[in-house]
Each structure stands twice: as structure tokens, then as C-alpha cells.
Coordinates of N, CA and C in Angstrom, one line a residue:
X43 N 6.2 -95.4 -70.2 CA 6.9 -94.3 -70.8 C 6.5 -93.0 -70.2
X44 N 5.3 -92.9 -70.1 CA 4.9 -91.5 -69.4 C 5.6 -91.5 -67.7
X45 N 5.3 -92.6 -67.0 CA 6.0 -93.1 -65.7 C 8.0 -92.0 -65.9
X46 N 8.2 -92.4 -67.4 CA 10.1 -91.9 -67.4 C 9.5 -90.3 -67.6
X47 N 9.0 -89.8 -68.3 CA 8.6 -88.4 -68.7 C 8.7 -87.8 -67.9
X48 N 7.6 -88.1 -66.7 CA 7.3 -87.7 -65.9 C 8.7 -87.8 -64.7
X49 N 9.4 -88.4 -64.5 CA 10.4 -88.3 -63.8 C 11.4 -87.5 -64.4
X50 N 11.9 -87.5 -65.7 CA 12.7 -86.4 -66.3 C 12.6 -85.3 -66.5
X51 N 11.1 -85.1 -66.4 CA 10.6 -83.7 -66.3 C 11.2 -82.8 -65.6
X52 N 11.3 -82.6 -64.5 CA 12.4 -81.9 -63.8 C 13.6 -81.0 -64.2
X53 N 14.5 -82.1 -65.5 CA 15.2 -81.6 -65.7 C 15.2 -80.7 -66.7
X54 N 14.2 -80.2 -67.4 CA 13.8 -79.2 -68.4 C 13.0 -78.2 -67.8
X55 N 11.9 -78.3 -66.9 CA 11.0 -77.7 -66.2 C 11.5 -76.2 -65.9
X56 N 12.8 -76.2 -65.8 CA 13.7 -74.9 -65.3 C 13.7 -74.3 -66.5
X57 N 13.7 -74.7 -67.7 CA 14.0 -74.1 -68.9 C 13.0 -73.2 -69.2
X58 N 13.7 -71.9 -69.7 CA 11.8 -71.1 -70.5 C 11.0 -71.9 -71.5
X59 N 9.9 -71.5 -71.5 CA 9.4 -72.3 -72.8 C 10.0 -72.6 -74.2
X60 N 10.4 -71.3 -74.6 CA 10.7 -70.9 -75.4 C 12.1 -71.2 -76.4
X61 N 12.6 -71.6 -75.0 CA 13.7 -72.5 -75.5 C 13.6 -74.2 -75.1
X62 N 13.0 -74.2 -74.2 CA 12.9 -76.1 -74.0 C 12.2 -76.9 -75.4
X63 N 11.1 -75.5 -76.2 CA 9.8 -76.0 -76.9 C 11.2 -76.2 -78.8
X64 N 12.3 -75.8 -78.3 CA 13.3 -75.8 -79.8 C 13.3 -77.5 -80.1
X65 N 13.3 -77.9 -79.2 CA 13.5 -79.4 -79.2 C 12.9 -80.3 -78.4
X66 N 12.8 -81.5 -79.1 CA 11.9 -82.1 -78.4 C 12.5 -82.6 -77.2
X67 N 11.3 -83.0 -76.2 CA 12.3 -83.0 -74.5 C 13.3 -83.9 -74.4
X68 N 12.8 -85.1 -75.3 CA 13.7 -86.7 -75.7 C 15.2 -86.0 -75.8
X69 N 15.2 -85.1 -76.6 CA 16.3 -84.9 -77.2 C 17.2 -83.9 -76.5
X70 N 16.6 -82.8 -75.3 CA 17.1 -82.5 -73.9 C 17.7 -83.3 -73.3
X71 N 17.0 -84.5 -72.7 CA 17.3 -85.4 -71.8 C 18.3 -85.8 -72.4
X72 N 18.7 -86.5 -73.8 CA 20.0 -87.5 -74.3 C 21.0 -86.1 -74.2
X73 N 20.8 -84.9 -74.3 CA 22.4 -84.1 -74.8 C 22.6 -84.1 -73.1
X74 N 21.2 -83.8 -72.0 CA 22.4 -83.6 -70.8 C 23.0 -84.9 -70.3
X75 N 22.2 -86.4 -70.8 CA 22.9 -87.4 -70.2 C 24.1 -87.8 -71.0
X76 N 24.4 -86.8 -72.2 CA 26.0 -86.9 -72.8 C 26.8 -85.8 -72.0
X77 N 26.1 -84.9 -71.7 CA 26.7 -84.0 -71.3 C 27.4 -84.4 -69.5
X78 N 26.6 -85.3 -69.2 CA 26.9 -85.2 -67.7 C 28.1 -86.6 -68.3
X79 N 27.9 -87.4 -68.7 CA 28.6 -88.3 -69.2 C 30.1 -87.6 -69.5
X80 N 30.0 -87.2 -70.3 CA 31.5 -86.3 -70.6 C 32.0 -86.2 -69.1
X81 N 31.2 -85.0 -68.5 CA 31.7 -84.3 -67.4 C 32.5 -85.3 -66.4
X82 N 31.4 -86.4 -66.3 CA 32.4 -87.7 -65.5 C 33.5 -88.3 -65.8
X83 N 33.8 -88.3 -67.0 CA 34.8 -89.2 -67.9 C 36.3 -87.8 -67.3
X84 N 35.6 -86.7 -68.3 CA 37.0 -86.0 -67.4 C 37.1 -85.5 -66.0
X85 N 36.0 -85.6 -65.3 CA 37.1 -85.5 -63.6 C 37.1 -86.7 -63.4
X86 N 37.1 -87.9 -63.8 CA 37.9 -89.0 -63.6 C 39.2 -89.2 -64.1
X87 N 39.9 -88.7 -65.3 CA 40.5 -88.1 -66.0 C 41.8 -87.4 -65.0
X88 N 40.8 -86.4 -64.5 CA 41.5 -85.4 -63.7 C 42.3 -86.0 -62.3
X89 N 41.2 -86.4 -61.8 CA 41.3 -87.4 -60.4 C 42.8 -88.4 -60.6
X90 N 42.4 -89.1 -62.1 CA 43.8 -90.0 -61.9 C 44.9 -89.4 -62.1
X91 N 45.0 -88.2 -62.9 CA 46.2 -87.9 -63.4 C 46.6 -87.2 -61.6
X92 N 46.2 -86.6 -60.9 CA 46.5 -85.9 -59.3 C 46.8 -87.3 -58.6
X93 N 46.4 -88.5 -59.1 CA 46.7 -89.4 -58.2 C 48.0 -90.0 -58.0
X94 N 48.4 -89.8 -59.8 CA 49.5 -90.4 -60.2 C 50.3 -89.4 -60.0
X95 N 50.4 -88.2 -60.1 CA 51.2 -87.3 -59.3 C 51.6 -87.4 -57.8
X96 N 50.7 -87.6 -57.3 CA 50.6 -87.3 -55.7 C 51.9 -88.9 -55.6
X97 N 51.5 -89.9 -56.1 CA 52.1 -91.0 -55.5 C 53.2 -91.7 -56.3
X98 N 53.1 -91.0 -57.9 CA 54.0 -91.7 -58.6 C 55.6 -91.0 -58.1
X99 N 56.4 -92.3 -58.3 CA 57.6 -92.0 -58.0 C 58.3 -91.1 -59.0
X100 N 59.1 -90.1 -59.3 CA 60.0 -89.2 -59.9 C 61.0 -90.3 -60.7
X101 N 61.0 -90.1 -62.0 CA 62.2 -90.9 -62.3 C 63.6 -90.7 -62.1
X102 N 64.4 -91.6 -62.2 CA 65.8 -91.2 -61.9 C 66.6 -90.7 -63.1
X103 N 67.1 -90.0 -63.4 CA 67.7 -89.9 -64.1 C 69.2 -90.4 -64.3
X104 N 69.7 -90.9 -65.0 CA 71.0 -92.0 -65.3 C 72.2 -91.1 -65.9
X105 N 72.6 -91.4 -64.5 CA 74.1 -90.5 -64.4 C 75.2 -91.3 -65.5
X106 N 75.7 -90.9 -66.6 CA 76.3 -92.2 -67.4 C 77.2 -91.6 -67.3
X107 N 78.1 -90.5 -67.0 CA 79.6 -90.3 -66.7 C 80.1 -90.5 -65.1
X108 N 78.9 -91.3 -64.2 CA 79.1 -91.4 -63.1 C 80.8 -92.7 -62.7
X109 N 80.8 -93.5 -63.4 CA 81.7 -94.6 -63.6 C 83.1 -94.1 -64.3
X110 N 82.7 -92.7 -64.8 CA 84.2 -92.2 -65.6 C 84.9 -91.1 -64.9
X111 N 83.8 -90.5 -63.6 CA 84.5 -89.3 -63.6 C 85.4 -89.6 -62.8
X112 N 86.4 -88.8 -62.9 CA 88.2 -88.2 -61.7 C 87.6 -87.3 -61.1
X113 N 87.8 -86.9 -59.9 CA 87.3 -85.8 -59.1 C 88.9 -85.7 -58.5
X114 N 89.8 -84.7 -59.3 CA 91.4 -84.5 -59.4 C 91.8 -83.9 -58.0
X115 N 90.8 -83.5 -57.3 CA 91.2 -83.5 -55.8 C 91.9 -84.7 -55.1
X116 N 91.0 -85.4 -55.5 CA 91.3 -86.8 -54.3 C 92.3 -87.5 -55.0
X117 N 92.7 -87.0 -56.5 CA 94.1 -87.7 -57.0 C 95.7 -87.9 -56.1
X118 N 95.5 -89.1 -55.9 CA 96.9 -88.6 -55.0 C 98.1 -88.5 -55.8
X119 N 98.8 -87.6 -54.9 CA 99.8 -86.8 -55.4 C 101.2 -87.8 -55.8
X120 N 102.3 -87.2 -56.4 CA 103.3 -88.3 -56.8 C 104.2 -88.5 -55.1
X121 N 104.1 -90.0 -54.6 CA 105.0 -90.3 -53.8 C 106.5 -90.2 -54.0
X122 N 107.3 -90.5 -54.8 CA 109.1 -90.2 -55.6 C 108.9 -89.1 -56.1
X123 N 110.5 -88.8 -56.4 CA 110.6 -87.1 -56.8 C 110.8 -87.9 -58.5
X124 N 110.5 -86.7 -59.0 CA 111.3 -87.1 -60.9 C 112.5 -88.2 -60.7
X125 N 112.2 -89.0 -62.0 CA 113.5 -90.1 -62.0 C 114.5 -89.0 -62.7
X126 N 114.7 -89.9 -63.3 CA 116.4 -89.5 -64.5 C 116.0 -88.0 -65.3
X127 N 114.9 -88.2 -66.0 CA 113.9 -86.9 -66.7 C 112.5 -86.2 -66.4
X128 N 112.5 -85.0 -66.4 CA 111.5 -84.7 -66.0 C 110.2 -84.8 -67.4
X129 N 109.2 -84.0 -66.7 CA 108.0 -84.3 -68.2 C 108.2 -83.0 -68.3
X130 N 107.9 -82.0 -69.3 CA 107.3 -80.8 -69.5 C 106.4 -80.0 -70.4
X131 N 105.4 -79.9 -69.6 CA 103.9 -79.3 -70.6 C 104.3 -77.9 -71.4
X132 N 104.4 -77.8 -72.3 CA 104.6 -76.2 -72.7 C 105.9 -75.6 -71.9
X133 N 107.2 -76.4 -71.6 CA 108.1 -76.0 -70.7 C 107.7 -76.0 -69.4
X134 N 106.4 -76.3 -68.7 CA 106.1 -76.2 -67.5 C 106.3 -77.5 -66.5
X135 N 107.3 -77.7 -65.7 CA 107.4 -79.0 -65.4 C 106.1 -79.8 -65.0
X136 N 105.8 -81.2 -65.2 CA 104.3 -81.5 -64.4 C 104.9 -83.1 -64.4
X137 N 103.6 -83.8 -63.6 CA 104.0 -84.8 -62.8 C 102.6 -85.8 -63.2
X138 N 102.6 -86.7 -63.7 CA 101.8 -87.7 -64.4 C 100.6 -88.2 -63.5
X139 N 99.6 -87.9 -63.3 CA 98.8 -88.3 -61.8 C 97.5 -88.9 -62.7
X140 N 97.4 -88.9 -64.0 CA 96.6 -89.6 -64.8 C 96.6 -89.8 -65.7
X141 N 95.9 -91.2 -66.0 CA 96.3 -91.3 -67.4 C 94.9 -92.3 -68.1
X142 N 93.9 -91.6 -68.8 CA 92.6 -92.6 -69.5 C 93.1 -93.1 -71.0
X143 N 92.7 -94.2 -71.3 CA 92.8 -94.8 -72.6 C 91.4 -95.1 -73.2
X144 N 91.5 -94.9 -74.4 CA 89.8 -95.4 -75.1 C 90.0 -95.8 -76.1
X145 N 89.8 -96.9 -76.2 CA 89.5 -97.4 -78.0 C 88.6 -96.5 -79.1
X146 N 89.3 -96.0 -80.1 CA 88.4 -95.5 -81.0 C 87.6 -96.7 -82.0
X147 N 86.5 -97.1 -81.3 CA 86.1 -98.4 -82.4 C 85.6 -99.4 -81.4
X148 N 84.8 -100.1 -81.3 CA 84.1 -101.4 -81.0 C 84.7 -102.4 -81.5
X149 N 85.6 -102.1 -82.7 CA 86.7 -103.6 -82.9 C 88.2 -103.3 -82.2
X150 N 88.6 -102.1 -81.3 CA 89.7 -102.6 -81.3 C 89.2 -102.3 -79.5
X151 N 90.7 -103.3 -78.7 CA 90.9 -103.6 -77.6 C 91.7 -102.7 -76.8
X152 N 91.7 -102.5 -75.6 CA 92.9 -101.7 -75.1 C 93.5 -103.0 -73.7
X153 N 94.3 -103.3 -73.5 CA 94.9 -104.4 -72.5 C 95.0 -103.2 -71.6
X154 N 94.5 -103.0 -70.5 CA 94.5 -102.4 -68.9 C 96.3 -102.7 -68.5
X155 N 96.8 -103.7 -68.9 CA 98.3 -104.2 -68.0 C 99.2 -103.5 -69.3
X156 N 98.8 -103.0 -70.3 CA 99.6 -102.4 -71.6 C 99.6 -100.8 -71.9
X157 N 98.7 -100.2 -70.7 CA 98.2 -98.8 -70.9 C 100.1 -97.9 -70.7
X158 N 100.7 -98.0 -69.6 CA 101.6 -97.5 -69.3 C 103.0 -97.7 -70.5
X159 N 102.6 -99.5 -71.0 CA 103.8 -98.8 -71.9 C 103.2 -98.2 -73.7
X160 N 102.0 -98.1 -73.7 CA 101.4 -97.0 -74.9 C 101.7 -95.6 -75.1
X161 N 102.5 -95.0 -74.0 CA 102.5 -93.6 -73.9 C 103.6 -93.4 -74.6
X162 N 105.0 -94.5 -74.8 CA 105.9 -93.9 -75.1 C 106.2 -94.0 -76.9
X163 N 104.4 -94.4 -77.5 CA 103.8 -93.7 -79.0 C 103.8 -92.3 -78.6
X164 N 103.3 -92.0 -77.9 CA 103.0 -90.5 -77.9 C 104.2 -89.7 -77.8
X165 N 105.3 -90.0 -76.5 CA 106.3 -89.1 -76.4 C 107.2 -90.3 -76.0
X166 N 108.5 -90.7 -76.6 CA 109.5 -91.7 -76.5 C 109.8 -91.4 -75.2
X167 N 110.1 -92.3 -73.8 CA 110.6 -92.1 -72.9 C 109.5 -91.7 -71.7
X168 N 108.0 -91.6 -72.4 CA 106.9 -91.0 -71.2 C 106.5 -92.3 -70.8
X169 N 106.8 -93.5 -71.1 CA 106.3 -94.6 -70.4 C 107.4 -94.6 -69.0
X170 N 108.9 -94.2 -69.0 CA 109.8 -94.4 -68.0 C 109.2 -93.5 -66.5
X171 N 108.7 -92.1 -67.2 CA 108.3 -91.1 -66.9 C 106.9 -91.9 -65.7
X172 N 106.1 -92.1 -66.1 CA 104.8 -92.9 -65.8 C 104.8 -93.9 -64.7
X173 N 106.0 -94.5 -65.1 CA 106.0 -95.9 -63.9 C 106.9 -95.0 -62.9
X174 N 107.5 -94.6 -62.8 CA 107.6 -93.2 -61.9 C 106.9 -92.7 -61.1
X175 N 106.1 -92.1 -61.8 CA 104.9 -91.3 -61.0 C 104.1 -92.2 -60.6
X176 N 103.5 -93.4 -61.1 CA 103.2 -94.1 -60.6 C 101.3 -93.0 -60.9
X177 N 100.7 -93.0 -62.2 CA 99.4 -92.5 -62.1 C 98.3 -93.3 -61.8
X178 N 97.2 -93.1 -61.5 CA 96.2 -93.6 -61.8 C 95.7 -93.9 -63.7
X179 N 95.7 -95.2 -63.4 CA 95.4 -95.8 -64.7 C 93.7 -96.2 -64.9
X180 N 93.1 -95.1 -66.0 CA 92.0 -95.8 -66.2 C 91.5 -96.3 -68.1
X181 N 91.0 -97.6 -68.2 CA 90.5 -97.6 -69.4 C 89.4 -97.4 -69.4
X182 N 89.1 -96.8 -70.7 CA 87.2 -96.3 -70.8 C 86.5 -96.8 -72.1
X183 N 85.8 -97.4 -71.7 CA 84.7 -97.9 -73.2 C 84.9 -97.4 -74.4
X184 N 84.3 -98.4 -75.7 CA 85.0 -97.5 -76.7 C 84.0 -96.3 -76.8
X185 N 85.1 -95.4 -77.9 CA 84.6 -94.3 -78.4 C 84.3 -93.9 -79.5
X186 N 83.1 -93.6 -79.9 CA 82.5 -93.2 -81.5 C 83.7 -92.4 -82.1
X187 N 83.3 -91.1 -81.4 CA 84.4 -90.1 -81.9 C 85.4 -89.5 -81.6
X188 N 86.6 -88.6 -81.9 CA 87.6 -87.9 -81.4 C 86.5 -86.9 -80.7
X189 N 86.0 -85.7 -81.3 CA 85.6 -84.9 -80.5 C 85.0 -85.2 -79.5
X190 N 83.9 -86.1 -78.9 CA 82.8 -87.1 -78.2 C 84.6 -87.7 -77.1
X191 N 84.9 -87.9 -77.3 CA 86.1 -88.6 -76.4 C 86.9 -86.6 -76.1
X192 N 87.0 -86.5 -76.4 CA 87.3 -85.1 -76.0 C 86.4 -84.1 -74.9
X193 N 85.6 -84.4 -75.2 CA 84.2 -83.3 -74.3 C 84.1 -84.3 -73.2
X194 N 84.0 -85.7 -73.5 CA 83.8 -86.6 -72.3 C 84.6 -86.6 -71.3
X195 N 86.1 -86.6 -71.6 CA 87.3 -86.4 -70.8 C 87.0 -84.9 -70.0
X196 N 87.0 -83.8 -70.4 CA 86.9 -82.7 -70.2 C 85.8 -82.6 -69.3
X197 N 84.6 -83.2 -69.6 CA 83.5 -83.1 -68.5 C 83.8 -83.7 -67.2
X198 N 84.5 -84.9 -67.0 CA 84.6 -86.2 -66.3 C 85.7 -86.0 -65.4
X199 N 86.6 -85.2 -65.8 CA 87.4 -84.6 -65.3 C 87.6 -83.2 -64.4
X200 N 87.3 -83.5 -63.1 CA 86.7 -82.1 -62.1 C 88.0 -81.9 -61.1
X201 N 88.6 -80.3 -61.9 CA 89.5 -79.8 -61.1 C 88.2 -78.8 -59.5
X202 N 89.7 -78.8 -58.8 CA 89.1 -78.2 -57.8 C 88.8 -76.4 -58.2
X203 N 89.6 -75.5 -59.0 CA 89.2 -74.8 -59.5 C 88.3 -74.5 -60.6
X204 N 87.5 -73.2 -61.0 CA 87.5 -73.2 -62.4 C 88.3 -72.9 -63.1
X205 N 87.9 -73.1 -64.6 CA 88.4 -73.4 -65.5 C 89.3 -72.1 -66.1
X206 N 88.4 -71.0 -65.4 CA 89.3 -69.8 -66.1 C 90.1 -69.1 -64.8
X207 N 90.3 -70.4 -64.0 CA 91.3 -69.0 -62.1 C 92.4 -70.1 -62.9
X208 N 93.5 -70.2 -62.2 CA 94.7 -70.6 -62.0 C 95.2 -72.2 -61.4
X209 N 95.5 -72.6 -62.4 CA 95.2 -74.0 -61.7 C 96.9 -75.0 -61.8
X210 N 97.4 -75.8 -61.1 CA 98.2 -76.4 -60.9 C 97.9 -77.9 -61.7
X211 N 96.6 -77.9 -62.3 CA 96.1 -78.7 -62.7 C 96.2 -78.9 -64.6
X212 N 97.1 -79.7 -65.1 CA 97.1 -79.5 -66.9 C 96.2 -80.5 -67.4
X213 N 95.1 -80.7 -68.3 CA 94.7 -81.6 -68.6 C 95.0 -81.7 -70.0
X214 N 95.2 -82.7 -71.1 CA 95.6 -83.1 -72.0 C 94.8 -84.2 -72.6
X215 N 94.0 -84.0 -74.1 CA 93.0 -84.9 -74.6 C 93.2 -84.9 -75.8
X216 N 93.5 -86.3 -76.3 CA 93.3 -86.0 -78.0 C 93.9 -87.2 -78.6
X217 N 94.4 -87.7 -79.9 CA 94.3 -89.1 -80.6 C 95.4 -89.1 -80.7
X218 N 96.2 -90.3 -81.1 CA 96.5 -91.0 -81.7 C 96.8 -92.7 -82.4
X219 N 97.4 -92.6 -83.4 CA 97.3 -94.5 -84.4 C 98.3 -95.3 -83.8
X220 N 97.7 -96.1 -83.5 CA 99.3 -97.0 -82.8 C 98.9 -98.3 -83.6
X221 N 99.8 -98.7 -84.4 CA 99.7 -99.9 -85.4 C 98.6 -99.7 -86.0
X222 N 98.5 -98.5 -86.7 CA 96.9 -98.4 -87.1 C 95.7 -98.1 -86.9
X223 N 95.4 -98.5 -85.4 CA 94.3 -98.3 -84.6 C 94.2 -97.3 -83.8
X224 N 93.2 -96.7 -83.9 CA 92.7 -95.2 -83.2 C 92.5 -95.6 -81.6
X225 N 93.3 -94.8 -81.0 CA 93.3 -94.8 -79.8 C 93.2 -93.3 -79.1
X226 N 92.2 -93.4 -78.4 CA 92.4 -91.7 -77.6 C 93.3 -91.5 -76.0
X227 N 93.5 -90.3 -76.2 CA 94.2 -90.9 -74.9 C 94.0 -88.9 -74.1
X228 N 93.7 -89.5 -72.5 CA 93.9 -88.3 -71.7 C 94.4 -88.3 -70.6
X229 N 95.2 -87.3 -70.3 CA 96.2 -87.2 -69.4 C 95.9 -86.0 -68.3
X230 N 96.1 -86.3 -67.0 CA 96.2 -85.6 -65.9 C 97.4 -85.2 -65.6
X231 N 98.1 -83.8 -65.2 CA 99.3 -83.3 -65.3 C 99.4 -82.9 -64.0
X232 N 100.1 -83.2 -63.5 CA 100.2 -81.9 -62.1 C 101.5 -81.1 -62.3
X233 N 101.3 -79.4 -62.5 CA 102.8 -78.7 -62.0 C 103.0 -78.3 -60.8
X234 N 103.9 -77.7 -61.2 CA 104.9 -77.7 -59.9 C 104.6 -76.1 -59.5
X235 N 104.1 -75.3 -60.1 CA 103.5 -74.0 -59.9 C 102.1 -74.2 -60.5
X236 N 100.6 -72.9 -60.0 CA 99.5 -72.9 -60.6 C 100.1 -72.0 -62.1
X237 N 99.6 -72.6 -63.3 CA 99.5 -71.5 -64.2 C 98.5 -71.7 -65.1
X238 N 98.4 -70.9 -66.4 CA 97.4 -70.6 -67.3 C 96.9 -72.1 -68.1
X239 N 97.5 -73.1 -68.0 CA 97.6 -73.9 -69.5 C 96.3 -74.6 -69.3
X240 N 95.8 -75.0 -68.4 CA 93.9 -75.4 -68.3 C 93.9 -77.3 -69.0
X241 N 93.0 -76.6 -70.0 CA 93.1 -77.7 -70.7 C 93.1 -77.9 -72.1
X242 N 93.9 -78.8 -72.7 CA 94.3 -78.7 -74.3 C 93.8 -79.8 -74.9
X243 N 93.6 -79.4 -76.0 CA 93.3 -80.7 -77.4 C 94.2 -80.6 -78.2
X244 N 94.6 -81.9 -78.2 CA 95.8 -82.4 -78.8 C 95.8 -83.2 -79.9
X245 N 96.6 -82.8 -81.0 CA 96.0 -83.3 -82.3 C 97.1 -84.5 -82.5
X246 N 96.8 -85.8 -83.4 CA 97.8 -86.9 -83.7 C 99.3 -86.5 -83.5
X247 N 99.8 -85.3 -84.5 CA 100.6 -84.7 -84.9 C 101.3 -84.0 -83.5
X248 N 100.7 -83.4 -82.8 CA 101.2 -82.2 -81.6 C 101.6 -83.0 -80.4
X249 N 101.6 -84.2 -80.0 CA 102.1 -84.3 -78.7 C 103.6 -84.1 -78.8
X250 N 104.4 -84.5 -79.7 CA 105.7 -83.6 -78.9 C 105.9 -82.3 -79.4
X251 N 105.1 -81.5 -79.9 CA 105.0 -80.2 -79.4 C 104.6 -79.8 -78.2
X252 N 103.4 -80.6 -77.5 CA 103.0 -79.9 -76.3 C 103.9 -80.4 -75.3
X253 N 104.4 -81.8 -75.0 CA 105.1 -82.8 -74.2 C 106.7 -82.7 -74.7
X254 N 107.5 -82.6 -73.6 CA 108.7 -82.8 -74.1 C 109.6 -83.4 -72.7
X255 N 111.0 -83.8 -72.7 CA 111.2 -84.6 -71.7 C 112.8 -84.0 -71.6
X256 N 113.6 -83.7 -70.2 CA 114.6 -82.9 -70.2 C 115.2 -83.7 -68.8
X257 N 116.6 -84.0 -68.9 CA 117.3 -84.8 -67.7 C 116.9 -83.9 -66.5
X258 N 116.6 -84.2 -65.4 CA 116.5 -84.0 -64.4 C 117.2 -83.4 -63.7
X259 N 117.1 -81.7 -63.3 CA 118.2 -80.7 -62.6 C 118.4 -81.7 -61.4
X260 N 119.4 -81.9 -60.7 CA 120.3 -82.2 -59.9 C 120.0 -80.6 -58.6

């Protein structure tokens, strides 16, 4: 025992008397071998967390509208001119270049080979309109809600301008019941001049307020 004393001694020897003599030396020695203890535990601490920095990989983050979005540039444009009737957004002629469907619901289905003749729920005669233009047809997973299928479309959907310049581009989002079942539906418009109309939410009730269909000027 005197053999350990005598080796520990050292590490009080620096102390004044006056304060080494507060406590007994036993009881120096155990606080600095807690104390040095601690000290290792956190720059080990330290050491790993810089290690896992230095080498850990960045997560990725999960693009989940990557699979939905239109980028309306690369939409191609209508190959035929208007059939028999034109379409018109707010009186503005436009030309069908897209068209999304969504189930409102986890129990109901949308048939991909049935999308084009669903439209003519919305506006009698926009299915003739459609195989015409010949749009891009997409179905999209179901949807919780109207608003949530509204913002989705709207986000997912990337005109070449913004939203408040002048765009040639009409987008059109919003619901309706076809035998009952909640269906959302969004439409890509192309006019025939750029103007103000951007993009609209469309209530059950309003598509043939905002859509209407007029024989074809000659």
C-alpha cells in the first residue's frame, strides 16, 4: 500500500497544503481517476461522432412526386387540327395535351383503357374532343383528399413559365361523382394565344361553367 502512495503521490504533491490537507489523498486520487475517466469517455464520444460525420453517407431524401410529375414543356403538342368542335376554357380556345385521373378512395378503381371516355361526365362531348387531341393519359394512386389531389396536381405539374407571367398553358383540378364514386380529375389545356387563366379549382358543380364546346369555325 505505501509502494501505491508513494507512486500517486505525484499527483497531489502540486497541490497547496492547504487545500490537498481538505481531503484525504485516497479521496484526490478516486475524484481525478473519475475525472480523467469522464474526460475519456467524452473525447471518445467526440472522436466517434467526427468519424461518423467525416464518412457517414448523407441520406437521400425521397422524391415521392418524382413518378407524377409532367414537365408541360416536353408535352407534345396536338398533331390534327380541332375535329367537328372546339373545347373552350373561359371562352378561350385550348387543346387537350393532358389529362390525370385519381381515385378518391382505396376502394374504388380507375381502368387506364376507360380514362378518355370519363371526361364526357364532366363535359358531354369532351371524350370526342380528347381522342382528337390525342392527350397524354395518366392514372395516379388513390387520393385521401380533394384539396391533397389539388396541391398535388398543381405542384407536379411544371409549366415553362411562372405562375404569375403569361402562359399558353390552362391547368384545371378538381372532383367529380361518376356512379357515386369520387373521382378527381386534372387537365392540361393548351391555348391558342398566352393569357391570364393559370390555374383553376374546379368544383363538382363548375365544369360546364368553366369548359364549354362550340362547332368548329370553318
Amino acid at each position: 500500500m505505501d509502494e501505491v502512495r508513494k507512486a500517486l503521490a505525484p499527483l497531489t504533491d502540486w497541490m497547496p497544503p492547504e487545500v490537498r490537507d481538505l481531503l484525504p489523498l485516497e479521496a484526490w486520487w478516486s475524484a481525478m481517476l473519475v475525472a480523467a475517466l469522464l474526460g475519456l469517455l467524452l473525447a471518445a464520444h467526440l472522436l466517434r461522432g467526427l468519424w461518423r460525420g467525416a464518412f457517414k453517407r448523407p441520406r437521400r431524401e425521397v422524391d415521392w412526386d418524382k413518378p407524377l410529375r409532367e414537365v408541360l414543356a416536353e408535352c407534345p403538342l396536338p398533331a390534327r387540327p380541332p375535329g367537328e368542335r372546339e373545347l373552350l376554357a373561359y371562352h378561350v380556345p385550348v387543346r387537350v395535351r393532358l389529362v390525370v385521373v385519381a381515385p378518391g378512395g382505396k376502394d374504388v378503381d380507375v381502368d387506364p383503357e376507360a380514362v378518355e371516355a370519363l371526361l364526357d361526365r364532366l363535359v358531354p362531348g369532351l371524350t370526342e374532343v380528347a381522342l382528337n387531341d390525342q392527350p397524354l393519359l395518366r392514372v395516379w394512386p388513390p387520393q385521401l383528399s380533394h384539396q391533397g389531389f389539388i396541391n398535388a396536381f398543381h405542384r407536379c405539374t411544371i409549366k415553362p413559365e411562372r405562375d404569375e407571367q403569361l402562359s399558353r398553358w390552362v391547368l384545371l383540378a378538381g372532383r367529380a361523382a361518376i356512379a357515386k364514386q369520387p373521382l378527381f380529375f386534372g387537365l392540361g389545356l393548351w391555348a391558342e394565344q398566352p393569357n391570364t387563366l393559370g390555374r383553376i379549382n374546379v368544383e363538382p358543380q363548375q365544369w360546364l361553367d368553366v369548359l364549354r364546346l362550340r362547332p368548329t369555325e370553318k
